[in-house]
PDB file of C-alpha atoms in Angstrom:
ATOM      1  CA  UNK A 212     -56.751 -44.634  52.406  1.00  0.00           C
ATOM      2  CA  UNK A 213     -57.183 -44.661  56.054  1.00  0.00           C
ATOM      3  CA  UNK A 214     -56.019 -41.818  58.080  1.00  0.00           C
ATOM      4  CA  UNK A 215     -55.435 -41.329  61.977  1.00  0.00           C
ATOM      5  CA  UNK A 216     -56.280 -37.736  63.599  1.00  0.00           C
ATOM      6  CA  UNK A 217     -55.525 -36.651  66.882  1.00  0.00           C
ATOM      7  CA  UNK A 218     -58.112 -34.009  68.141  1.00  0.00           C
ATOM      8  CA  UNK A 219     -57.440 -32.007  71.439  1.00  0.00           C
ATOM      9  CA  UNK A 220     -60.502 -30.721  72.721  1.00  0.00           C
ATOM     10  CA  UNK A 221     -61.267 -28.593  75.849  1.00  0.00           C
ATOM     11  CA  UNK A 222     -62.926 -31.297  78.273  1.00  0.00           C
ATOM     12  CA  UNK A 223     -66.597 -29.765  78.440  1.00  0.00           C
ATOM     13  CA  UNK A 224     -69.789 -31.549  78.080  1.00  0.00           C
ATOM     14  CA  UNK A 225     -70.781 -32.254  74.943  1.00  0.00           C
ATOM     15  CA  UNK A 226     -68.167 -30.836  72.729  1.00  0.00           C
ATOM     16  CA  UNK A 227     -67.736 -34.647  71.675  1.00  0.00           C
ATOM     17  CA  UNK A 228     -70.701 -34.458  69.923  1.00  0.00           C
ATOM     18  CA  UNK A 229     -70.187 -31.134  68.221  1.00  0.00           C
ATOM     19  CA  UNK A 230     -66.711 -32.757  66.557  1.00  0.00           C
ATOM     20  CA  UNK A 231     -68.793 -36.407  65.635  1.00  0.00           C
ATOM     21  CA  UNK A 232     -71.348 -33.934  63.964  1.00  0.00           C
ATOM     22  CA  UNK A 233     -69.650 -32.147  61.927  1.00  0.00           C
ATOM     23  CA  UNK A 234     -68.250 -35.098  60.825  1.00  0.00           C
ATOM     24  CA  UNK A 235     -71.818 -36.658  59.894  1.00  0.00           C
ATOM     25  CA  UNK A 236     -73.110 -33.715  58.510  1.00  0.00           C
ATOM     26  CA  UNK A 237     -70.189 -33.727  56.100  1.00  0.00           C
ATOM     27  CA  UNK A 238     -70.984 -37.504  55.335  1.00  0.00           C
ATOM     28  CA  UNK A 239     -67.453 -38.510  56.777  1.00  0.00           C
ATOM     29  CA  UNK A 240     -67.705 -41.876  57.698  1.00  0.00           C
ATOM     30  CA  UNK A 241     -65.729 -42.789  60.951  1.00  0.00           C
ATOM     31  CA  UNK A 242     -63.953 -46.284  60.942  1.00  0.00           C
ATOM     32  CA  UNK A 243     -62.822 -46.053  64.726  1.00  0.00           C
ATOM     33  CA  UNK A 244     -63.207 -43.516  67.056  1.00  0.00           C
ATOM     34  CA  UNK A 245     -62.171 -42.703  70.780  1.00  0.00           C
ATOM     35  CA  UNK A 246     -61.978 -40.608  73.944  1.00  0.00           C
ATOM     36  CA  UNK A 247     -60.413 -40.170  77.064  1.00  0.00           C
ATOM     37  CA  UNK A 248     -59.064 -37.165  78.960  1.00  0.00           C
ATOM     38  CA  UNK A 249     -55.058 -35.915  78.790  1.00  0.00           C
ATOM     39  CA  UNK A 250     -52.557 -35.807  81.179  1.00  0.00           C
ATOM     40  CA  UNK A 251     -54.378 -32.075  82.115  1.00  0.00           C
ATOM     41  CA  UNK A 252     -58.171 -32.739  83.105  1.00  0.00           C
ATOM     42  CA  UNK A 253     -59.193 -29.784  81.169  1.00  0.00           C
ATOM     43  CA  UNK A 254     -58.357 -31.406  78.141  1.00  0.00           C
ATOM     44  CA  UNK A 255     -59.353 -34.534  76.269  1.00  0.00           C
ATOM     45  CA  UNK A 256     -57.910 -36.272  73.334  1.00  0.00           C
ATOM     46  CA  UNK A 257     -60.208 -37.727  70.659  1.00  0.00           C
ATOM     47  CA  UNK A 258     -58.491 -40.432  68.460  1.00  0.00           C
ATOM     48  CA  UNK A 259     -60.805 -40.904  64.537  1.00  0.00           C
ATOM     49  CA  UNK A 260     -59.774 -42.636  62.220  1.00  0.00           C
ATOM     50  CA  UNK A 261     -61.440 -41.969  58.881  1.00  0.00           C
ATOM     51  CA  UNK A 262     -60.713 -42.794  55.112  1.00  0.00           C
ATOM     52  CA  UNK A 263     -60.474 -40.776  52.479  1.00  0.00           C
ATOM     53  CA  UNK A 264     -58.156 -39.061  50.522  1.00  0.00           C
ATOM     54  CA  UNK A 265     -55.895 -36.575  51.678  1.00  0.00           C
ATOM     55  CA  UNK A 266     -57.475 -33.625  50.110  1.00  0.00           C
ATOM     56  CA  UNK A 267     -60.621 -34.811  51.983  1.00  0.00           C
ATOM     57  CA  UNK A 268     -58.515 -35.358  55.307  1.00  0.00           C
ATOM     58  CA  UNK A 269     -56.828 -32.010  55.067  1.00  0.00           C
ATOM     59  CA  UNK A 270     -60.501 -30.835  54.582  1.00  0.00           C
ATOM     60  CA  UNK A 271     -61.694 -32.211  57.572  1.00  0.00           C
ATOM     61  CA  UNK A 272     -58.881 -31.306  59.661  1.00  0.00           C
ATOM     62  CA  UNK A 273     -59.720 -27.803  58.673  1.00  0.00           C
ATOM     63  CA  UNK A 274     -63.384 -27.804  59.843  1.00  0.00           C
ATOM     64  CA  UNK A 275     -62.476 -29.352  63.002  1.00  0.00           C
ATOM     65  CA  UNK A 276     -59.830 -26.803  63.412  1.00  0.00           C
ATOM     66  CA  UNK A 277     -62.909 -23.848  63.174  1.00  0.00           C
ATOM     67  CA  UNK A 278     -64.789 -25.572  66.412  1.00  0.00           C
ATOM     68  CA  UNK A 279     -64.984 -23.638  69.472  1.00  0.00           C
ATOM     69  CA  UNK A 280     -63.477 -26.341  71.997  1.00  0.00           C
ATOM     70  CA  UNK A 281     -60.865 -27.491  69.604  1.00  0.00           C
ATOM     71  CA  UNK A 282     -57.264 -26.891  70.911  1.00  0.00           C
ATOM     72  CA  UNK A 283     -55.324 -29.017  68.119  1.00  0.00           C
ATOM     73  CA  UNK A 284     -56.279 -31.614  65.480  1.00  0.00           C
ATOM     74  CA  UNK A 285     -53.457 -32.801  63.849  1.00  0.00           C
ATOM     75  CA  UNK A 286     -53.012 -36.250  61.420  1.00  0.00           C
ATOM     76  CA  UNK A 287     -51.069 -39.175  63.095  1.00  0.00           C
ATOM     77  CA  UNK A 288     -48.885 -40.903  60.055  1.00  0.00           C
ATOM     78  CA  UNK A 289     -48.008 -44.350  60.819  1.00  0.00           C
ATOM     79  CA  UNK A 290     -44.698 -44.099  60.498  1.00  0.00           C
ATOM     80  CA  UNK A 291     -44.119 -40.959  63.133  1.00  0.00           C
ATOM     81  CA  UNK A 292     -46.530 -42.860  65.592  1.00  0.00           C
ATOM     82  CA  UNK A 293     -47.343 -45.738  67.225  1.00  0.00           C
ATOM     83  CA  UNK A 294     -51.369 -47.198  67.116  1.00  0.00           C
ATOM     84  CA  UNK A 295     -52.846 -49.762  69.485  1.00  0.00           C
ATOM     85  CA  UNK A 296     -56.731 -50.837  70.087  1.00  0.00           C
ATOM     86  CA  UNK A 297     -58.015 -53.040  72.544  1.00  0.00           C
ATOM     87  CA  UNK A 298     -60.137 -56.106  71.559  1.00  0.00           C
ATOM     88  CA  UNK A 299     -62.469 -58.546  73.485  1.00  0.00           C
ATOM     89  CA  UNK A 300     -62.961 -61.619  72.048  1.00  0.00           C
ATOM     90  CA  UNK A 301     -65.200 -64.969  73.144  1.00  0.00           C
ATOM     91  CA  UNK A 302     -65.504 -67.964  71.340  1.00  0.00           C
ATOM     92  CA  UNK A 303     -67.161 -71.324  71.784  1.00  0.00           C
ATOM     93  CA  UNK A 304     -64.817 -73.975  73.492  1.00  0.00           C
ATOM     94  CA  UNK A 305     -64.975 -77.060  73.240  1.00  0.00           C
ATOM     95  CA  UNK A 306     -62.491 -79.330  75.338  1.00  0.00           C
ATOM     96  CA  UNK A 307     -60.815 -80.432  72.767  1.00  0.00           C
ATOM     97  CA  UNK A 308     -60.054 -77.219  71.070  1.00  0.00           C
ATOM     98  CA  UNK A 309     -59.229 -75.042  74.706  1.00  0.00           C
ATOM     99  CA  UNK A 310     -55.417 -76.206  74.066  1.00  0.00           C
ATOM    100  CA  UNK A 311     -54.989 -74.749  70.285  1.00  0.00           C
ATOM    101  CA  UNK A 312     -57.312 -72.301  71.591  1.00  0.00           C
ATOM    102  CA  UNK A 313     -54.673 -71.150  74.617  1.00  0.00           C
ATOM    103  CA  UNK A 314     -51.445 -71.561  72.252  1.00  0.00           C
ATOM    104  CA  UNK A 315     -52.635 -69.525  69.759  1.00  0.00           C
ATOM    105  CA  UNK A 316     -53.836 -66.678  72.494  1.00  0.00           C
ATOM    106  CA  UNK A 317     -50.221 -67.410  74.330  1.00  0.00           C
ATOM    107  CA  UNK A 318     -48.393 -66.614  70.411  1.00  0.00           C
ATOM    108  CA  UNK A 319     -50.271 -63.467  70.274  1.00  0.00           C
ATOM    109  CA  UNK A 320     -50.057 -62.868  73.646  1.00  0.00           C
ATOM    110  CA  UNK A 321     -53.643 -62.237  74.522  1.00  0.00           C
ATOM    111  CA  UNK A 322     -54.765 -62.274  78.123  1.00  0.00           C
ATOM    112  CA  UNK A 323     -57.661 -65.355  78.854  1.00  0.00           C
ATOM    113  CA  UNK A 324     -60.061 -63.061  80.900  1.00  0.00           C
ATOM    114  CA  UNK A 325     -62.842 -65.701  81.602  1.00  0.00           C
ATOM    115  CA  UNK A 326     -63.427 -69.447  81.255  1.00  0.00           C
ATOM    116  CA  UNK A 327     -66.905 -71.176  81.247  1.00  0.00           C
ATOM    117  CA  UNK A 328     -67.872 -75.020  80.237  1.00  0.00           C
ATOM    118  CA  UNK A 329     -68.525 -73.343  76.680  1.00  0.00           C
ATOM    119  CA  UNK A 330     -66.244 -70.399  76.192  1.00  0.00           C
ATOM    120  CA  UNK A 331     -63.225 -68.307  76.678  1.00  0.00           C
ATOM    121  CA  UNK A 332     -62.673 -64.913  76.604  1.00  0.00           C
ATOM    122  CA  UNK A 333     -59.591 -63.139  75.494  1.00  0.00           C
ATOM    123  CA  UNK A 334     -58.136 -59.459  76.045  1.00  0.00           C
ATOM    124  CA  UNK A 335     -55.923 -58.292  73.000  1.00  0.00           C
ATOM    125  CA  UNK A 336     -54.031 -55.276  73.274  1.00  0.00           C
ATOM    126  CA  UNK A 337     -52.097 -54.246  69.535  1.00  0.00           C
ATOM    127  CA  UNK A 338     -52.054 -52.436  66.099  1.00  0.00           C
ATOM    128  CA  UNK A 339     -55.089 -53.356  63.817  1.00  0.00           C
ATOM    129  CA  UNK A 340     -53.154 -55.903  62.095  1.00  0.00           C
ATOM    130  CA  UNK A 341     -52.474 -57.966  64.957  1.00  0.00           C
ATOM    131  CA  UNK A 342     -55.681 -57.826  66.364  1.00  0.00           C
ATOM    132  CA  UNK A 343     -57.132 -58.830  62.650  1.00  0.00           C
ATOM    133  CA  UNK A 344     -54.984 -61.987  62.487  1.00  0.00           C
ATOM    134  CA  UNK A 345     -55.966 -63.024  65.643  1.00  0.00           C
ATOM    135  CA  UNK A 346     -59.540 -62.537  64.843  1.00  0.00           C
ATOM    136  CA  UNK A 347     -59.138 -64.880  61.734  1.00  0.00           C
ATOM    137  CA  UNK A 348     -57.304 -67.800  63.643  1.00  0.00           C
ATOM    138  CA  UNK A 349     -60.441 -67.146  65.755  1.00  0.00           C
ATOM    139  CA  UNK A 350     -62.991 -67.820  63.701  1.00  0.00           C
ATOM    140  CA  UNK A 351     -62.907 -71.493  63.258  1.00  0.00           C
ATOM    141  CA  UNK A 352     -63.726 -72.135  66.687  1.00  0.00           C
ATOM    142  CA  UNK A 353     -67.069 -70.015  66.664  1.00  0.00           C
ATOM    143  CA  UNK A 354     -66.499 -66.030  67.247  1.00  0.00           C
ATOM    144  CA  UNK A 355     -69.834 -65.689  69.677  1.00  0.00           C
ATOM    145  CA  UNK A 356     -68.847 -61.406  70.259  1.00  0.00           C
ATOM    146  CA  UNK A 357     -66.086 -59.596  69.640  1.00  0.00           C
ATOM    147  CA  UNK A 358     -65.730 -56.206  71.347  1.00  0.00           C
ATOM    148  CA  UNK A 359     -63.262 -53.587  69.634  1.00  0.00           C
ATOM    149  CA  UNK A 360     -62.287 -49.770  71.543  1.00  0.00           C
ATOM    150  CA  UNK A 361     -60.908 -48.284  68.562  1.00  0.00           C
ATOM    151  CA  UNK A 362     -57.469 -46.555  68.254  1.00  0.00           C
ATOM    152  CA  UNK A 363     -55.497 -44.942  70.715  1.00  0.00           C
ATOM    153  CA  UNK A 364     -52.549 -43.567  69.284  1.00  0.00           C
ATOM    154  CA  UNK A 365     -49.697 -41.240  70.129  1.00  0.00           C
ATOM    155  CA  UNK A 366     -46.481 -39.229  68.100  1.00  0.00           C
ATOM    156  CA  UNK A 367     -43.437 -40.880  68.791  1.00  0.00           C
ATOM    157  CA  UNK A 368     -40.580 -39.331  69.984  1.00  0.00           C
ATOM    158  CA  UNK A 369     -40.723 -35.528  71.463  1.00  0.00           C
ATOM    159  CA  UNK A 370     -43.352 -33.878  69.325  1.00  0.00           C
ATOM    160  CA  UNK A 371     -46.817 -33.791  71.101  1.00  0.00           C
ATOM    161  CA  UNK A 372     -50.120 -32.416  70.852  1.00  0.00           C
ATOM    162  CA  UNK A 373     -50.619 -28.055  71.889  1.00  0.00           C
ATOM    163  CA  UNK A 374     -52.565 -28.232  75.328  1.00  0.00           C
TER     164      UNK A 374
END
């Protein structure tokens, strides 16, 4: 079962590391993972999204919890929040498929970022299951990279992380 956790760390160098660690050293595997500072400098939020059951999530939350630049780490449920990830996707074009290749990126309302003699590059913005069904209508016309920044994700509503 995957779950989302929201970590709120103290923005200092290297305290990223220190939370990924622990989470190797435990033999957590992360699925998606990432980082950017809050709306206060000092602060940073780290997004993870892990499997595992929730015993084992509880567990982790715990140990994360015990670090010394941890502020809050707290478990986004899907329904109480909402999820997106960017994705970066090129694939060969040929001139006969650039039409069903801009329909389908106009239906899912991906951005066409670049345009060469062989390819096209797209700019997804959505919840993992979006950005998975566009991958698959993808693939038929030749996936050449596909860049993914993991989850960002947020409470809805009022509630909010302690900073």
């Amino acid at each position: 079962m995957r779950h989302i956790l929201s970590i709120v760390v103290i923005n200092n160098a290297g305290v990223l590391g220190r939370v990924v660690g622990l989470f190797s050293r435990r033999g957590y595997n992360i699925d998606s993972l990432s980082v950017g500072t809050s709306e206060d400098q000092r602060y940073a939020r780290i997004t993870v999204s892990v499997q595992g059951d929730d015993q084992v999530v509880a567990q982790i939350q715990k140990q994360v919890a015990k670090l010394v630049d941890v502020q809050d780490v707290f478990e986004l449920k899907p329904e109480c929040a909402i999820f997106r990830e960017l994705c970066l996707v090129k694939v060969e074009a040929t001139a006969a498929a650039r039409p069903d290749i801009f329909n389908v990126a106009s239906v899912f309302r991906a951005n066409i970022i670049d345009v060469s003699t062989k390819t096209i590059t797209m700019e997804l913005n959505g919840d993992l299951d979006k950005t998975n069904a566009f991958i698959e209508l993808m693939k038929p016309y030749g996936i050449l990279e596909i860049v993914r920044t993991g989850l960002a994700a947020i409470a809805r509503g009022a509630e909010k992380a302690k900073i």
